[in-house]
Short mmCIF file of C-alpha atoms and ligand atoms in Angstrom, two decimals:
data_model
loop_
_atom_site.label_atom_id
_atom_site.label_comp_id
_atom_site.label_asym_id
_atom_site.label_seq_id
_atom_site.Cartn_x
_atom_site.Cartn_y
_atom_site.Cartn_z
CA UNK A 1 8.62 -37.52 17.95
CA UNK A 2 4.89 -37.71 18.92
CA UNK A 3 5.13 -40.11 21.75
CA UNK A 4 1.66 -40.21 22.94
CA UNK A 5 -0.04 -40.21 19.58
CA UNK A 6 -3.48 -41.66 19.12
CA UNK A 7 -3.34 -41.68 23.14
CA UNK A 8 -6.44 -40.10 25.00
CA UNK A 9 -4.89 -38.55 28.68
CA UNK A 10 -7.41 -37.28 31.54
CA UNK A 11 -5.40 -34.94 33.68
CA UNK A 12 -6.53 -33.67 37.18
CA UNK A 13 -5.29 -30.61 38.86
CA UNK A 14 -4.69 -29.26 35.04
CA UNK A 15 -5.77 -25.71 36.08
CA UNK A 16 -1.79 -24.86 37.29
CA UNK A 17 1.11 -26.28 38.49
CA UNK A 18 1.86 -29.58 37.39
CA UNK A 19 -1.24 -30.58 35.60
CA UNK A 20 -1.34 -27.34 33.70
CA UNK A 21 2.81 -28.48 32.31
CA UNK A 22 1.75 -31.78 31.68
CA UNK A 23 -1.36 -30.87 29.71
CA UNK A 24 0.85 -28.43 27.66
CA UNK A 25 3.29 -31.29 26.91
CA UNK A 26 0.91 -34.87 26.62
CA UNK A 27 -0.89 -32.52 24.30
CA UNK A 28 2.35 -31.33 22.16
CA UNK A 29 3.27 -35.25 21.78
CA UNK A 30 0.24 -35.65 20.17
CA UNK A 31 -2.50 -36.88 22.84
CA UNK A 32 -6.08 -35.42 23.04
CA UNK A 33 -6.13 -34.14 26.53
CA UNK A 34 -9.27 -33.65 29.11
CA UNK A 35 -8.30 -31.05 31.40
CA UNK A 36 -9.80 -31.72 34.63
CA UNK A 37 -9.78 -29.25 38.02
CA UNK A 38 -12.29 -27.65 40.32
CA UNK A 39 -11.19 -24.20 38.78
CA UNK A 40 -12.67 -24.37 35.56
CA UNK A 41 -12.08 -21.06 34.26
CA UNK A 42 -7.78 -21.83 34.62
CA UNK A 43 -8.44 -25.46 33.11
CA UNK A 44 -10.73 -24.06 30.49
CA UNK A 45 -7.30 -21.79 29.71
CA UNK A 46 -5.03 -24.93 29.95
CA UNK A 47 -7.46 -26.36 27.09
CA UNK A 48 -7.63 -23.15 24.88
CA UNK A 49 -3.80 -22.87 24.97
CA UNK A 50 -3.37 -26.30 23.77
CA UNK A 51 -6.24 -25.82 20.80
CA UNK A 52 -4.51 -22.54 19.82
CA UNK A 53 -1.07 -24.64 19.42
CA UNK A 54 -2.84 -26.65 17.36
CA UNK A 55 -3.46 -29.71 19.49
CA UNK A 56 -6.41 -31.22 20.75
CA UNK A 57 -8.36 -30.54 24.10
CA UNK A 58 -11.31 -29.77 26.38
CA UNK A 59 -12.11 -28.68 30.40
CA UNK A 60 -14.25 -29.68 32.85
CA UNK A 61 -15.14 -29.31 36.51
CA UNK A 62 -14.77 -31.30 38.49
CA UNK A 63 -13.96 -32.49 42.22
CA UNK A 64 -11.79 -35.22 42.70
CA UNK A 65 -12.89 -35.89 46.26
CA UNK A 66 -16.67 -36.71 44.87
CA UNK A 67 -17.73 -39.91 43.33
CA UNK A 68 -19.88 -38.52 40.87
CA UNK A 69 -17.58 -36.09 39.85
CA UNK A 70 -15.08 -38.70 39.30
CA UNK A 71 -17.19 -40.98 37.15
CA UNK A 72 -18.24 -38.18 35.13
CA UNK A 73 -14.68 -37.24 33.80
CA UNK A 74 -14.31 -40.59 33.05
CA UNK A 75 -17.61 -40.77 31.34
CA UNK A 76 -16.93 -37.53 29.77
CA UNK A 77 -13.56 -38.28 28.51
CA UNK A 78 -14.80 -41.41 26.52
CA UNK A 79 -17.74 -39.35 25.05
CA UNK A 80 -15.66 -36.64 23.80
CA UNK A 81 -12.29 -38.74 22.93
CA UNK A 82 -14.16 -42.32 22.09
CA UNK A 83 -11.83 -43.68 24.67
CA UNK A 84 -8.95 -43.39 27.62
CA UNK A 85 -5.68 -44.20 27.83
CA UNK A 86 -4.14 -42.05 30.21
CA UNK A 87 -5.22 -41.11 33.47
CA UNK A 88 -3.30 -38.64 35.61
CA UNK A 89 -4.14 -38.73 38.77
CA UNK A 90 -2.38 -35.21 40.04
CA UNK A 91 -4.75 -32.84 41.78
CA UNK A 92 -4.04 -32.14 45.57
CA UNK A 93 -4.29 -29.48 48.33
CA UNK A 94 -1.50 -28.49 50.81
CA UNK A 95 -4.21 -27.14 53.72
CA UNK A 96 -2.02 -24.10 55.95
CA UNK A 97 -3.77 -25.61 59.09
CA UNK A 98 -1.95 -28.93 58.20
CA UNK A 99 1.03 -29.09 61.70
CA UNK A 100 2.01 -31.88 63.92
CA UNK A 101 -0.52 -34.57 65.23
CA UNK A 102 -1.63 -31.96 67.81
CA UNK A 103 -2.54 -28.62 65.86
CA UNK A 104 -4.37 -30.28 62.70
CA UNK A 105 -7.63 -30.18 63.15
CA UNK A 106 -9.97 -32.99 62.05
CA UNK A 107 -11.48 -31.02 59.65
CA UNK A 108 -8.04 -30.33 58.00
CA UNK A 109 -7.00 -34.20 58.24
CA UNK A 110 -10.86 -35.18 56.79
CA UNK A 111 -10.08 -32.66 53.46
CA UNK A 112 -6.78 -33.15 52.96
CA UNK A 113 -7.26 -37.04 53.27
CA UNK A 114 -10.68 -36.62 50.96
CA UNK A 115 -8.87 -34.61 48.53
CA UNK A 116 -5.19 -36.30 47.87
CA UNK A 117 -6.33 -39.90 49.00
CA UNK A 118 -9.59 -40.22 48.36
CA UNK A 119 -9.87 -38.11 44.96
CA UNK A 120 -6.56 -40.58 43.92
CA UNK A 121 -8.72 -43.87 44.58
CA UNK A 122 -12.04 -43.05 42.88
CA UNK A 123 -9.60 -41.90 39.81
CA UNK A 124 -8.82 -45.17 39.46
CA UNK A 125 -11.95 -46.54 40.79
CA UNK A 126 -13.71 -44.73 37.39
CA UNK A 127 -10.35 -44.83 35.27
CA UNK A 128 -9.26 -48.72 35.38
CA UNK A 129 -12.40 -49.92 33.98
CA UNK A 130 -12.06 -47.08 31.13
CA UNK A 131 -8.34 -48.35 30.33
CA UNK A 132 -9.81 -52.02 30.51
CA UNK A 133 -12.00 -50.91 27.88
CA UNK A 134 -9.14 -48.91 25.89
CA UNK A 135 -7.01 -52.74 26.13
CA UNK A 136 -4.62 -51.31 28.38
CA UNK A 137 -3.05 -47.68 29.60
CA UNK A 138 -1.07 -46.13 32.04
CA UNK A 139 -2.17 -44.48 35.60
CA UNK A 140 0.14 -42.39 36.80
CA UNK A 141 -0.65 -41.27 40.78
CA UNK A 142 1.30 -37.78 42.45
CA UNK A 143 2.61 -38.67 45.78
CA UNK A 144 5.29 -36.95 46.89
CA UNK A 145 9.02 -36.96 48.23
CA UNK A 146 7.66 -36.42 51.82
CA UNK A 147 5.91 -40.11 51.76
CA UNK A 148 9.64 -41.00 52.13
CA UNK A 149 11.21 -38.64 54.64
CA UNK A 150 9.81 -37.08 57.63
CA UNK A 151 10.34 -33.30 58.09
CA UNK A 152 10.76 -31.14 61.56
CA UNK A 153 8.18 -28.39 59.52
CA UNK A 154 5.54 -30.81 60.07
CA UNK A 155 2.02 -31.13 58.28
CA UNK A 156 0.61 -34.88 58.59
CA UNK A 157 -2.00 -34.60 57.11
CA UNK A 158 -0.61 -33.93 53.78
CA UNK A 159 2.47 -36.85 54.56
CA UNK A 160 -0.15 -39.27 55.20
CA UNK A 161 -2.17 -38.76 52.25
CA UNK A 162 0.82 -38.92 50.03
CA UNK A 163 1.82 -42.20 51.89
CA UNK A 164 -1.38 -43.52 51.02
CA UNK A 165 -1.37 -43.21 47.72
CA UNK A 166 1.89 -44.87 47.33
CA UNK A 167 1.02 -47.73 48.82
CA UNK A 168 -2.63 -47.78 46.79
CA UNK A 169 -0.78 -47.22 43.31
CA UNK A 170 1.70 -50.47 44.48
CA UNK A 171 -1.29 -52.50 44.89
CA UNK A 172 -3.14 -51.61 41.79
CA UNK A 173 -0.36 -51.92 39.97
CA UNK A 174 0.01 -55.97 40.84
CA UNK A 175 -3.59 -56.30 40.59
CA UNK A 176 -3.87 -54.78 36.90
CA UNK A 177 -0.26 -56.16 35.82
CA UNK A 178 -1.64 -58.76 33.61
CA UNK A 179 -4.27 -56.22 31.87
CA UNK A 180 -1.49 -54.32 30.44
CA UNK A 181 -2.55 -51.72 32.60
CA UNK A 182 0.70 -49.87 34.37
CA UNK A 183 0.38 -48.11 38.09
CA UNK A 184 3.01 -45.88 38.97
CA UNK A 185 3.35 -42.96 41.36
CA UNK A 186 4.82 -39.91 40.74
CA UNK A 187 7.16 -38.39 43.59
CA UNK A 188 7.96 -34.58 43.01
CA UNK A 189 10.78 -32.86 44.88
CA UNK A 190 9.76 -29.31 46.58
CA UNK A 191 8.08 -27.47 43.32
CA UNK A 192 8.08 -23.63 42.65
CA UNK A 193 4.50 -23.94 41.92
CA UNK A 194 1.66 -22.16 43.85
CA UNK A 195 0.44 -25.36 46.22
CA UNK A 196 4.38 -25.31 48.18
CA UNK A 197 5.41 -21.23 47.76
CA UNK A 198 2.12 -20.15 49.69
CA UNK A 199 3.31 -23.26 52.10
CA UNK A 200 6.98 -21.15 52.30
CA UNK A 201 5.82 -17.86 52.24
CA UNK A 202 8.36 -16.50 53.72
CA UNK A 203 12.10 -16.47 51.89
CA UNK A 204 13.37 -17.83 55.52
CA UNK A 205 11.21 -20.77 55.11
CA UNK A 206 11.96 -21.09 51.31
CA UNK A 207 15.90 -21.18 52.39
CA UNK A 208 15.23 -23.50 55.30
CA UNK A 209 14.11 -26.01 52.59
CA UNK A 210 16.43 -25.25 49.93
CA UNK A 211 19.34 -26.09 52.77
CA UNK A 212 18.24 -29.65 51.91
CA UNK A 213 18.42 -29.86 47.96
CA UNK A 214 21.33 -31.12 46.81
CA UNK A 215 20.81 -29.25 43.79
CA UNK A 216 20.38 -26.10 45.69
CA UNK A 217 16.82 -25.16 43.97
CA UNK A 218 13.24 -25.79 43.96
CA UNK A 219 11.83 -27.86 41.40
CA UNK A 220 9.79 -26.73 37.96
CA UNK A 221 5.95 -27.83 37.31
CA UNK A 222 7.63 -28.59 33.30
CA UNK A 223 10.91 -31.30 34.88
CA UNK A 224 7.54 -32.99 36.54
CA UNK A 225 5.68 -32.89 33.41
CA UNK A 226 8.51 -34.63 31.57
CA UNK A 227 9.10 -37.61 33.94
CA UNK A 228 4.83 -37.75 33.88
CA UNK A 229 5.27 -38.71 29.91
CA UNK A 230 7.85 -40.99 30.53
CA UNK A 231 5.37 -42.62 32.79
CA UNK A 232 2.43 -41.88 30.17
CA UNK A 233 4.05 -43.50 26.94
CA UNK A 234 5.13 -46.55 25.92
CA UNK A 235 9.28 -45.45 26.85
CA UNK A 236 7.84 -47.49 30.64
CA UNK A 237 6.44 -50.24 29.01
CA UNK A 238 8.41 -52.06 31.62
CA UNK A 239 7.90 -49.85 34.64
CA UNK A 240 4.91 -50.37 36.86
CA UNK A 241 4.36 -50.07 40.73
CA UNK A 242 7.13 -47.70 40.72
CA UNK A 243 7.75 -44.55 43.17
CA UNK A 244 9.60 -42.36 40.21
CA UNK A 245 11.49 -39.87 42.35
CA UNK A 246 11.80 -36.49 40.31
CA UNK A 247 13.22 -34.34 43.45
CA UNK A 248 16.82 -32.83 43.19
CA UNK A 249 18.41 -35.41 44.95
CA UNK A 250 16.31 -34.40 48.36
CA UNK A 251 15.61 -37.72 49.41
CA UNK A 252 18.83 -39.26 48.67
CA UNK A 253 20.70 -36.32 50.78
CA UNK A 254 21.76 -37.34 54.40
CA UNK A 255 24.66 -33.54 54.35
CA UNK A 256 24.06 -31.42 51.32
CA UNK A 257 26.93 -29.58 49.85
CA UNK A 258 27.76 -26.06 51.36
P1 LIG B 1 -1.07 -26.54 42.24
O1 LIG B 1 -1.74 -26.01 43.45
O2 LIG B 1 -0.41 -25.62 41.29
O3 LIG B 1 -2.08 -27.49 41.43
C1 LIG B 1 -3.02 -28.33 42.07
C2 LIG B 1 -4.33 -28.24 41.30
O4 LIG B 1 -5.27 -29.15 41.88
C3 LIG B 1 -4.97 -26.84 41.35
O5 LIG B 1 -5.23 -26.38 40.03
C4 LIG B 1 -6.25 -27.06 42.13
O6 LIG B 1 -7.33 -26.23 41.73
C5 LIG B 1 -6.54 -28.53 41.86
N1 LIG B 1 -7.42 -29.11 42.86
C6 LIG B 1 -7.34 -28.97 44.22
N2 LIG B 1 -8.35 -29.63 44.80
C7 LIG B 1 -9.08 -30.20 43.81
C8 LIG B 1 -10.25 -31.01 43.80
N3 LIG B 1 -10.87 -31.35 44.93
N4 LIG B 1 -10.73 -31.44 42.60
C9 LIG B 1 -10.12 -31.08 41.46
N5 LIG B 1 -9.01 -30.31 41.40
C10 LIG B 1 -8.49 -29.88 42.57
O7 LIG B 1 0.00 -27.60 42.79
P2 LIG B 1 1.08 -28.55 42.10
O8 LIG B 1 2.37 -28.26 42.75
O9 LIG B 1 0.99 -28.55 40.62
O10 LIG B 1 0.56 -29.94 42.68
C11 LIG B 1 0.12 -31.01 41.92
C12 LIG B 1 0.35 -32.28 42.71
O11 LIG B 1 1.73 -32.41 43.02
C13 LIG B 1 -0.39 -32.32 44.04
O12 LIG B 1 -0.92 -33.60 44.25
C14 LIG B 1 0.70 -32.04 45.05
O13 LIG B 1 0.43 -32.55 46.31
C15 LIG B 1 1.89 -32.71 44.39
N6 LIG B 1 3.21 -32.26 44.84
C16 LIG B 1 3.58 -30.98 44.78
C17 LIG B 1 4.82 -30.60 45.24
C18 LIG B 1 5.27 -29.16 45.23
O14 LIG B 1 6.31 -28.86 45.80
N7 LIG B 1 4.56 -28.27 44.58
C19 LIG B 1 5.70 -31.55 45.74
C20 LIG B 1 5.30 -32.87 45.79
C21 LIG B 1 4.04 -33.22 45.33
#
């Protein structure tokens, strides 16, 4: 089954993590994939790895949290594809100076917000008109699980961000409804990727979270990357303005099991 064939996909944040997954897997169901990040030598990877499999792909720099930057993988994704269909909205930072309202610093709320809000909105700023062009496509925004919960290990910043975007991708998606032009958000559980293990860098902090996972694990980068292609192909034809939750059962907990 090649559910994304024919389909053009722009990923951010496809150096690692997430992005890196989804590239792998948008890429094996037959979409031509631009891999986007600010570390271009890991994207440039993500990109090789998918040519050597056989599939189709390319890297470039970018940073989300400039407008430029932003058009340009647009732009560049239409010059080297002829078109876009898919935009993935995923890259983000989890700053280690993010705390409580008192201990993050401006500075840390200004990048944080310029990175995971900001970088989300001129995505779609750049990437609506390019699926209005394409007759239609999917945007698929990463928020995350904490945009529904508050936790006692605080970091605002990041909450807020993610908070933002899910109430951006809600509005988008009623605005574009009638362009057959989907909005959803993404909501990943706590991930053993890179951005939330140097967060829990200790294993008492790791088990402190885990206490709250119904499932009694952390979350892959590849279970993300699936629910992103439901998202991506036509399987949520229906589905728009949606928070998909893709967490272990975290938010749904009130007394995990023992
Ligand atoms: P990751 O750190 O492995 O990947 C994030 C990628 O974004 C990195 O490759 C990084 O270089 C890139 N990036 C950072 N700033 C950028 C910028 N300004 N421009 C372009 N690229 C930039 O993390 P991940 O876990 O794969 O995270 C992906 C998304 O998922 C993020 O938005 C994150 O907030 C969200 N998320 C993660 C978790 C988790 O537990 N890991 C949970 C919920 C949500």
């Amino acid at each position: 089954m090649s559910s994304l064939k024919d389909r053009v996909a722009l990923i951010t944040g496809a150096a690692g993590g997430i992005g890196r997954e989804t590239a792998l897997l948008f890429a094996e169901q037959g979409a031509q994939v631009l891999c986007v990040d600010i570390q271009i030598e890991a994207a440039e990877k993500t990109a090789e790895d998918i040519n050597e499999a056989g599939g189709t792909a390319a890297a470039l720099r970018a940073d989300i949290s400039v407008a430029a930057d932003c058009e340009q993988m647009v732009a560049e994704a239409e010059r080297q594809f002829g078109k876009l269909n898919v935009m993935f909205n995923n890259a983000g930072i989890m700053h280690s100076d993010d705390g409580t309202s008192q201990d993050t610093s401006e500075a840390t709320w200004d990048l944080t917000m310029n990175i995971n809000l900001k970088g989300v909105f001129l995505g779609c700023k750049y990437g609506i008109p390019a699926l209005q062009r394409a007759g239609g496509g999917s945007i698929i925004n990463t928020a995350s699980f904490v945009a529904h919960l508050g936790a006692a290990t605080p970091q605002v910043a990041y909450t807020a961000s993610k908070g933002g975007v899910l109430a951006l991708t809600r509005e988008l998606a009623v605005i574009h409804a009638r362009e057959n032009i989907r909005v959803n958000a993404l909501c990943p559980g706590p991930l053993r990727t890179e951005l939330l293990m140097k967060f829990l860098d200790t294993e008492e902090k790791k088990q402190r979270r885990l206490v709250h996972i119904p499932m009694g694990r952390f979350g892959e980068a590849k279970e993300m990357a699936q629910a992103a292609l439901f998202l991506a192909s036509d399987a949520s034809s229906y589905v728009t303005g949606s928070e998909f939750l893709v967490d272990g059962g975290i938010t749904a907990a009130y007394v995990t099991p023992e």
